Amino acid sequence: MKKLILLLLLPLLSLSAIKDDIYPKAEKEMEKHTIILEEKEKEENYMVKLKFGREKLLDCNNYFLLGGKIEEKILEGYGYNYYIFNGKDEMGSTKMGCSVNTKTQKDVFYNVEEIIRYNSKLPVVIYAPKGVFVDYAVYEKIAGKKLK
């Protein structure tokens, strides 16, 4: 009896979350990043912010990456969203004189962010150039008030 119940539930388990293998393979010079969000109660009260950056060996100045563009695409035949990020390796910075001439490994971010709705039933799939990492934060609406 237990085996019969397990066999009946097995197809339902595979439908509970969409796998990322239905999404296209990453093109040359691109990487596919997949974020799996945990299930939450009242997911409409949550948002996900995507940020993109590179790891660089830098001095004491503040740096940022110039440009960057994110494009939302629809997976043909399914209607699911995925994102393509493109950004060059050009940086801007402050021009402070550094008292110590040492360099440290730092995360440098593009000035592009994308805020998307929270949905644990679908993976968040992002394609970005090799060497670009994807950082994300989950925000929760604590309280809201309609303004008149």
Short mmCIF file of N, CA and C in Angstrom, two decimals:
data_model
loop_
_atom_site.label_atom_id
_atom_site.label_comp_id
_atom_site.label_asym_id
_atom_site.label_seq_id
_atom_site.Cartn_x
_atom_site.Cartn_y
_atom_site.Cartn_z
N MET A 1 0.83 -1.20 0.00
CA MET A 1 0.00 0.00 0.00
C MET A 1 0.87 1.26 0.00
N LYS A 2 1.94 1.26 0.82
CA LYS A 2 2.83 2.42 0.89
C LYS A 2 3.52 2.65 -0.44
N LYS A 3 3.91 1.56 -1.12
CA LYS A 3 4.58 1.69 -2.42
C LYS A 3 3.62 2.28 -3.45
N LEU A 4 2.34 1.90 -3.39
CA LEU A 4 1.35 2.41 -4.32
C LEU A 4 1.16 3.92 -4.12
N ILE A 5 1.08 4.36 -2.88
CA ILE A 5 0.92 5.79 -2.58
C ILE A 5 2.14 6.56 -3.07
N LEU A 6 3.32 6.04 -2.83
CA LEU A 6 4.55 6.68 -3.26
C LEU A 6 4.59 6.80 -4.79
N LEU A 7 4.20 5.74 -5.48
CA LEU A 7 4.18 5.78 -6.94
C LEU A 7 3.17 6.80 -7.47
N LEU A 8 2.06 6.96 -6.78
CA LEU A 8 1.06 7.94 -7.20
C LEU A 8 1.52 9.37 -6.92
N LEU A 9 2.30 9.58 -5.88
CA LEU A 9 2.77 10.92 -5.52
C LEU A 9 4.02 11.34 -6.28
N LEU A 10 4.77 10.41 -6.81
CA LEU A 10 6.02 10.71 -7.50
C LEU A 10 5.86 11.72 -8.63
N PRO A 11 4.87 11.58 -9.53
CA PRO A 11 4.71 12.60 -10.58
C PRO A 11 4.39 13.98 -10.01
N LEU A 12 3.66 14.05 -8.92
CA LEU A 12 3.33 15.34 -8.32
C LEU A 12 4.56 16.02 -7.74
N LEU A 13 5.48 15.25 -7.19
CA LEU A 13 6.70 15.82 -6.64
C LEU A 13 7.53 16.48 -7.73
N SER A 14 7.56 15.90 -8.90
CA SER A 14 8.36 16.47 -9.98
C SER A 14 7.71 17.73 -10.56
N LEU A 15 6.40 17.93 -10.37
CA LEU A 15 5.72 19.11 -10.86
C LEU A 15 5.77 20.28 -9.89
N SER A 16 6.19 20.04 -8.65
CA SER A 16 6.13 21.09 -7.64
C SER A 16 7.08 22.24 -7.93
N ALA A 17 8.19 22.00 -8.63
CA ALA A 17 9.11 23.07 -8.98
C ALA A 17 9.64 22.83 -10.39
N ILE A 18 9.69 23.88 -11.18
CA ILE A 18 10.20 23.79 -12.54
C ILE A 18 11.71 23.72 -12.49
N LYS A 19 12.29 22.82 -13.23
CA LYS A 19 13.75 22.69 -13.29
C LYS A 19 14.30 23.69 -14.30
N ASP A 20 15.57 24.04 -14.15
CA ASP A 20 16.16 25.01 -15.06
C ASP A 20 16.66 24.40 -16.36
N ASP A 21 16.54 23.08 -16.53
CA ASP A 21 17.04 22.46 -17.75
C ASP A 21 16.14 22.70 -18.97
N ILE A 22 14.95 23.28 -18.78
CA ILE A 22 14.10 23.62 -19.92
C ILE A 22 14.53 24.95 -20.54
N TYR A 23 15.36 25.70 -19.84
CA TYR A 23 15.84 26.98 -20.34
C TYR A 23 16.99 26.75 -21.31
N PRO A 24 17.23 27.69 -22.22
CA PRO A 24 18.31 27.50 -23.20
C PRO A 24 19.68 27.36 -22.54
N LYS A 25 20.58 26.69 -23.23
CA LYS A 25 21.97 26.59 -22.77
C LYS A 25 22.62 27.96 -22.92
N ALA A 26 23.61 28.23 -22.10
CA ALA A 26 24.33 29.50 -22.20
C ALA A 26 25.11 29.57 -23.49
N GLU A 27 25.07 30.72 -24.14
CA GLU A 27 25.85 30.92 -25.36
C GLU A 27 27.32 31.06 -25.01
N LYS A 28 28.14 31.04 -26.04
CA LYS A 28 29.58 31.19 -25.86
C LYS A 28 29.87 32.51 -25.13
N GLU A 29 30.80 32.49 -24.21
CA GLU A 29 31.20 33.66 -23.41
C GLU A 29 30.14 34.08 -22.39
N MET A 30 29.09 33.26 -22.21
CA MET A 30 28.06 33.55 -21.22
C MET A 30 27.97 32.39 -20.24
N GLU A 31 27.44 32.69 -19.04
CA GLU A 31 27.19 31.67 -18.02
C GLU A 31 25.73 31.76 -17.60
N LYS A 32 25.18 30.61 -17.27
CA LYS A 32 23.80 30.56 -16.77
C LYS A 32 23.83 30.49 -15.25
N HIS A 33 23.14 31.43 -14.61
CA HIS A 33 23.03 31.46 -13.15
C HIS A 33 21.58 31.15 -12.79
N THR A 34 21.38 30.26 -11.84
CA THR A 34 20.03 29.87 -11.43
C THR A 34 19.86 30.10 -9.94
N ILE A 35 18.80 30.80 -9.59
CA ILE A 35 18.46 31.05 -8.18
C ILE A 35 17.18 30.28 -7.88
N ILE A 36 17.24 29.43 -6.87
CA ILE A 36 16.07 28.69 -6.41
C ILE A 36 15.59 29.36 -5.12
N LEU A 37 14.39 29.91 -5.15
CA LEU A 37 13.83 30.61 -4.00
C LEU A 37 13.05 29.63 -3.14
N GLU A 38 13.16 29.79 -1.84
CA GLU A 38 12.41 28.92 -0.93
C GLU A 38 10.95 29.36 -0.86
N GLU A 39 10.09 28.40 -0.62
CA GLU A 39 8.66 28.69 -0.56
C GLU A 39 8.35 29.52 0.68
N LYS A 40 7.53 30.54 0.51
CA LYS A 40 7.14 31.42 1.62
C LYS A 40 5.63 31.58 1.64
N GLU A 41 5.14 31.87 2.82
CA GLU A 41 3.73 32.18 2.96
C GLU A 41 3.52 33.61 2.45
N LYS A 42 2.47 33.86 1.72
CA LYS A 42 2.16 35.18 1.16
C LYS A 42 3.32 35.73 0.33
N GLU A 43 3.67 35.03 -0.71
CA GLU A 43 4.80 35.42 -1.56
C GLU A 43 4.59 36.77 -2.24
N GLU A 44 3.33 37.22 -2.31
CA GLU A 44 3.06 38.54 -2.91
C GLU A 44 3.66 39.68 -2.08
N ASN A 45 4.05 39.41 -0.85
CA ASN A 45 4.68 40.42 0.01
C ASN A 45 6.20 40.46 -0.12
N TYR A 46 6.76 39.72 -1.07
CA TYR A 46 8.22 39.65 -1.23
C TYR A 46 8.62 40.08 -2.63
N MET A 47 9.82 40.63 -2.73
CA MET A 47 10.42 41.00 -4.00
C MET A 47 11.88 40.53 -3.99
N VAL A 48 12.45 40.36 -5.18
CA VAL A 48 13.84 39.95 -5.31
C VAL A 48 14.58 41.04 -6.10
N LYS A 49 15.70 41.50 -5.57
CA LYS A 49 16.53 42.48 -6.27
C LYS A 49 17.78 41.79 -6.79
N LEU A 50 18.02 41.91 -8.09
CA LEU A 50 19.19 41.32 -8.73
C LEU A 50 20.24 42.41 -8.95
N LYS A 51 21.49 42.09 -8.59
CA LYS A 51 22.62 42.99 -8.83
C LYS A 51 23.71 42.18 -9.53
N PHE A 52 24.55 42.87 -10.27
CA PHE A 52 25.58 42.22 -11.06
C PHE A 52 26.92 42.87 -10.79
N GLY A 53 27.97 42.07 -10.73
CA GLY A 53 29.29 42.64 -10.46
C GLY A 53 30.42 41.74 -10.90
N ARG A 54 31.61 42.22 -10.64
CA ARG A 54 32.84 41.48 -10.93
C ARG A 54 33.75 41.60 -9.72
N GLU A 55 34.59 40.62 -9.54
CA GLU A 55 35.59 40.64 -8.47
C GLU A 55 36.87 41.20 -9.07
N LYS A 56 37.45 42.21 -8.41
CA LYS A 56 38.64 42.88 -8.93
C LYS A 56 39.65 43.11 -7.81
N LEU A 57 40.92 43.19 -8.20
CA LEU A 57 42.01 43.53 -7.29
C LEU A 57 42.20 45.04 -7.38
N LEU A 58 41.87 45.80 -6.29
CA LEU A 58 41.79 47.25 -6.36
C LEU A 58 42.47 47.93 -5.17
N ASP A 59 42.73 49.24 -5.35
CA ASP A 59 43.31 50.05 -4.28
C ASP A 59 42.20 50.59 -3.37
N CYS A 60 42.48 51.66 -2.62
CA CYS A 60 41.54 52.16 -1.61
C CYS A 60 40.38 52.98 -2.18
N ASN A 61 40.38 53.31 -3.46
CA ASN A 61 39.31 54.11 -4.04
C ASN A 61 38.00 53.33 -4.14
N ASN A 62 36.92 54.06 -4.33
CA ASN A 62 35.61 53.45 -4.56
C ASN A 62 35.42 53.27 -6.06
N TYR A 63 35.03 52.08 -6.46
CA TYR A 63 34.90 51.75 -7.87
C TYR A 63 33.48 51.32 -8.20
N PHE A 64 33.10 51.52 -9.45
CA PHE A 64 31.83 51.02 -9.97
C PHE A 64 32.04 50.68 -11.44
N LEU A 65 31.26 49.74 -11.93
CA LEU A 65 31.35 49.34 -13.33
C LEU A 65 30.37 50.17 -14.16
N LEU A 66 30.82 50.61 -15.31
CA LEU A 66 30.01 51.46 -16.17
C LEU A 66 29.14 50.62 -17.10
N GLY A 67 27.99 51.16 -17.41
CA GLY A 67 27.11 50.48 -18.37
C GLY A 67 26.40 49.30 -17.75
N GLY A 68 26.07 48.39 -18.57
CA GLY A 68 25.32 47.22 -18.13
C GLY A 68 23.86 47.36 -18.52
N LYS A 69 23.31 46.26 -18.98
CA LYS A 69 21.91 46.27 -19.44
C LYS A 69 21.31 44.91 -19.15
N ILE A 70 20.11 44.90 -18.60
CA ILE A 70 19.41 43.64 -18.37
C ILE A 70 18.16 43.61 -19.24
N GLU A 71 17.95 42.46 -19.83
CA GLU A 71 16.81 42.30 -20.74
C GLU A 71 16.00 41.09 -20.29
N GLU A 72 14.69 41.29 -20.18
CA GLU A 72 13.79 40.19 -19.80
C GLU A 72 13.32 39.49 -21.07
N LYS A 73 13.40 38.17 -21.06
CA LYS A 73 12.96 37.36 -22.20
C LYS A 73 11.90 36.38 -21.72
N ILE A 74 11.13 35.87 -22.65
CA ILE A 74 10.10 34.88 -22.36
C ILE A 74 10.52 33.55 -22.98
N LEU A 75 10.48 32.48 -22.20
CA LEU A 75 10.83 31.16 -22.68
C LEU A 75 9.72 30.67 -23.61
N GLU A 76 10.06 30.55 -24.88
CA GLU A 76 9.07 30.18 -25.90
C GLU A 76 8.47 28.81 -25.60
N GLY A 77 7.17 28.73 -25.69
CA GLY A 77 6.46 27.48 -25.46
C GLY A 77 6.05 27.28 -24.01
N TYR A 78 6.64 28.06 -23.09
CA TYR A 78 6.32 27.91 -21.67
C TYR A 78 5.76 29.20 -21.08
N GLY A 79 6.24 30.35 -21.54
CA GLY A 79 5.80 31.63 -20.99
C GLY A 79 6.53 32.05 -19.74
N TYR A 80 7.60 31.35 -19.36
CA TYR A 80 8.37 31.70 -18.16
C TYR A 80 9.40 32.77 -18.50
N ASN A 81 9.70 33.64 -17.54
CA ASN A 81 10.68 34.70 -17.73
C ASN A 81 12.09 34.20 -17.46
N TYR A 82 13.04 34.79 -18.15
CA TYR A 82 14.45 34.66 -17.81
C TYR A 82 15.12 35.97 -18.20
N TYR A 83 16.35 36.18 -17.75
CA TYR A 83 17.00 37.48 -17.91
C TYR A 83 18.37 37.31 -18.56
N ILE A 84 18.72 38.28 -19.41
CA ILE A 84 20.05 38.31 -20.01
C ILE A 84 20.70 39.62 -19.62
N PHE A 85 21.85 39.52 -18.96
CA PHE A 85 22.61 40.71 -18.57
C PHE A 85 23.84 40.83 -19.44
N ASN A 86 24.11 42.03 -19.92
CA ASN A 86 25.33 42.31 -20.66
C ASN A 86 25.99 43.54 -20.06
N GLY A 87 27.27 43.47 -19.86
CA GLY A 87 28.01 44.60 -19.33
C GLY A 87 29.48 44.48 -19.67
N LYS A 88 30.10 45.62 -19.91
CA LYS A 88 31.52 45.63 -20.24
C LYS A 88 32.35 45.70 -18.96
N ASP A 89 33.64 45.70 -19.14
CA ASP A 89 34.57 45.67 -18.01
C ASP A 89 35.14 47.06 -17.70
N GLU A 90 34.45 48.13 -18.12
CA GLU A 90 34.93 49.49 -17.91
C GLU A 90 34.51 49.98 -16.53
N MET A 91 35.47 50.62 -15.81
CA MET A 91 35.19 51.07 -14.45
C MET A 91 35.35 52.57 -14.31
N GLY A 92 34.63 53.12 -13.35
CA GLY A 92 34.81 54.48 -12.89
C GLY A 92 35.20 54.41 -11.43
N SER A 93 35.82 55.48 -10.94
CA SER A 93 36.24 55.45 -9.53
C SER A 93 36.44 56.85 -9.00
N THR A 94 36.56 56.93 -7.68
CA THR A 94 37.02 58.17 -7.06
C THR A 94 38.52 58.25 -7.31
N LYS A 95 39.11 59.41 -7.12
CA LYS A 95 40.54 59.59 -7.40
C LYS A 95 41.29 60.03 -6.14
N MET A 96 41.00 59.36 -5.04
CA MET A 96 41.68 59.69 -3.78
C MET A 96 43.11 59.16 -3.82
N GLY A 97 43.98 59.86 -3.13
CA GLY A 97 45.33 59.35 -2.97
C GLY A 97 45.33 58.31 -1.86
N CYS A 98 45.83 57.15 -2.14
CA CYS A 98 45.84 56.08 -1.14
C CYS A 98 47.13 56.16 -0.33
N SER A 99 46.98 56.19 1.00
CA SER A 99 48.17 56.29 1.87
C SER A 99 48.97 54.99 1.86
N VAL A 100 48.28 53.88 1.71
CA VAL A 100 48.95 52.58 1.63
C VAL A 100 48.77 52.06 0.21
N ASN A 101 49.83 51.62 -0.39
CA ASN A 101 49.79 51.20 -1.78
C ASN A 101 49.52 49.70 -1.93
N THR A 102 48.54 49.21 -1.15
CA THR A 102 48.20 47.78 -1.26
C THR A 102 46.87 47.63 -1.99
N LYS A 103 46.72 46.49 -2.62
CA LYS A 103 45.48 46.20 -3.33
C LYS A 103 44.80 45.03 -2.66
N THR A 104 43.46 45.09 -2.65
CA THR A 104 42.66 44.01 -2.05
C THR A 104 41.59 43.57 -3.05
N GLN A 105 41.13 42.36 -2.86
CA GLN A 105 40.07 41.81 -3.70
C GLN A 105 38.74 42.43 -3.26
N LYS A 106 38.01 43.06 -4.20
CA LYS A 106 36.74 43.71 -3.88
C LYS A 106 35.68 43.32 -4.90
N ASP A 107 34.43 43.34 -4.45
CA ASP A 107 33.30 43.18 -5.36
C ASP A 107 32.93 44.56 -5.90
N VAL A 108 32.90 44.69 -7.21
CA VAL A 108 32.55 45.94 -7.87
C VAL A 108 31.26 45.70 -8.64
N PHE A 109 30.27 46.58 -8.44
CA PHE A 109 28.94 46.37 -9.02
C PHE A 109 28.66 47.31 -10.18
N TYR A 110 27.85 46.82 -11.11
CA TYR A 110 27.32 47.65 -12.18
C TYR A 110 26.22 48.52 -11.58
N ASN A 111 25.94 49.64 -12.24
CA ASN A 111 24.88 50.52 -11.73
C ASN A 111 23.51 50.11 -12.28
N VAL A 112 23.33 48.81 -12.47
CA VAL A 112 22.08 48.26 -12.99
C VAL A 112 21.54 47.27 -11.96
N GLU A 113 20.29 47.44 -11.62
CA GLU A 113 19.60 46.51 -10.71
C GLU A 113 18.25 46.19 -11.32
N GLU A 114 17.74 45.03 -10.99
CA GLU A 114 16.42 44.62 -11.48
C GLU A 114 15.64 44.09 -10.29
N ILE A 115 14.42 44.59 -10.12
CA ILE A 115 13.55 44.11 -9.04
C ILE A 115 12.44 43.28 -9.69
N ILE A 116 12.32 42.05 -9.24
CA ILE A 116 11.33 41.13 -9.80
C ILE A 116 10.46 40.59 -8.68
N ARG A 117 9.31 40.08 -9.05
CA ARG A 117 8.42 39.53 -8.03
C ARG A 117 8.93 38.17 -7.56
N TYR A 118 8.63 37.85 -6.34
CA TYR A 118 9.05 36.59 -5.72
C TYR A 118 8.13 35.47 -6.18
N ASN A 119 8.70 34.38 -6.67
CA ASN A 119 7.91 33.23 -7.09
C ASN A 119 8.75 31.97 -6.88
N SER A 120 8.46 31.24 -5.83
CA SER A 120 9.26 30.05 -5.51
C SER A 120 8.95 28.87 -6.43
N LYS A 121 7.91 28.98 -7.22
CA LYS A 121 7.55 27.87 -8.11
C LYS A 121 8.42 27.82 -9.37
N LEU A 122 9.09 28.92 -9.68
CA LEU A 122 9.95 28.99 -10.85
C LEU A 122 11.37 29.39 -10.45
N PRO A 123 12.38 28.82 -11.10
CA PRO A 123 13.73 29.30 -10.82
C PRO A 123 13.92 30.68 -11.47
N VAL A 124 14.80 31.49 -10.88
CA VAL A 124 15.20 32.75 -11.50
C VAL A 124 16.44 32.43 -12.31
N VAL A 125 16.32 32.51 -13.63
CA VAL A 125 17.43 32.14 -14.52
C VAL A 125 17.98 33.40 -15.16
N ILE A 126 19.30 33.58 -15.02
CA ILE A 126 19.98 34.76 -15.54
C ILE A 126 21.18 34.32 -16.34
N TYR A 127 21.35 34.90 -17.51
CA TYR A 127 22.54 34.68 -18.32
C TYR A 127 23.39 35.94 -18.24
N ALA A 128 24.67 35.77 -17.93
CA ALA A 128 25.59 36.90 -17.79
C ALA A 128 26.94 36.52 -18.39
N PRO A 129 27.73 37.51 -18.81
CA PRO A 129 29.06 37.20 -19.35
C PRO A 129 29.91 36.46 -18.32
N LYS A 130 30.82 35.63 -18.80
CA LYS A 130 31.74 34.92 -17.90
C LYS A 130 32.51 35.95 -17.10
N GLY A 131 32.67 35.69 -15.82
CA GLY A 131 33.37 36.62 -14.93
C GLY A 131 32.44 37.56 -14.19
N VAL A 132 31.18 37.62 -14.59
CA VAL A 132 30.19 38.46 -13.90
C VAL A 132 29.44 37.58 -12.91
N PHE A 133 29.34 38.03 -11.65
CA PHE A 133 28.56 37.27 -10.68
C PHE A 133 27.20 37.94 -10.50
N VAL A 134 26.25 37.16 -10.03
CA VAL A 134 24.89 37.65 -9.76
C VAL A 134 24.69 37.62 -8.25
N ASP A 135 24.30 38.75 -7.71
CA ASP A 135 24.00 38.88 -6.29
C ASP A 135 22.51 39.19 -6.18
N TYR A 136 21.85 38.65 -5.18
CA TYR A 136 20.44 38.95 -5.03
C TYR A 136 20.08 39.15 -3.57
N ALA A 137 19.02 39.92 -3.35
CA ALA A 137 18.50 40.17 -2.01
C ALA A 137 16.99 39.99 -2.07
N VAL A 138 16.43 39.46 -1.00
CA VAL A 138 14.99 39.27 -0.90
C VAL A 138 14.46 40.32 0.08
N TYR A 139 13.45 41.06 -0.36
CA TYR A 139 12.83 42.09 0.45
C TYR A 139 11.40 41.69 0.80
N GLU A 140 11.02 42.00 2.03
CA GLU A 140 9.67 41.70 2.49
C GLU A 140 8.94 42.99 2.82
N LYS A 141 7.69 43.09 2.37
CA LYS A 141 6.85 44.23 2.72
C LYS A 141 6.40 44.03 4.15
N ILE A 142 6.81 44.92 5.02
CA ILE A 142 6.45 44.81 6.44
C ILE A 142 5.08 45.44 6.69
N ALA A 143 4.91 46.65 6.21
CA ALA A 143 3.63 47.34 6.38
C ALA A 143 3.44 48.24 5.17
N GLY A 144 2.23 48.53 4.87
CA GLY A 144 1.94 49.42 3.75
C GLY A 144 0.80 50.34 4.10
N LYS A 145 0.77 51.47 3.44
CA LYS A 145 -0.30 52.43 3.68
C LYS A 145 -0.60 53.11 2.36
N LYS A 146 -1.87 53.18 2.02
CA LYS A 146 -2.28 53.87 0.80
C LYS A 146 -2.25 55.37 1.07
N LEU A 147 -1.61 56.11 0.19
CA LEU A 147 -1.56 57.56 0.30
C LEU A 147 -2.65 58.16 -0.56
N LYS A 148 -3.28 59.19 -0.04
CA LYS A 148 -4.37 59.84 -0.79
C LYS A 148 -3.91 61.11 -1.42
#
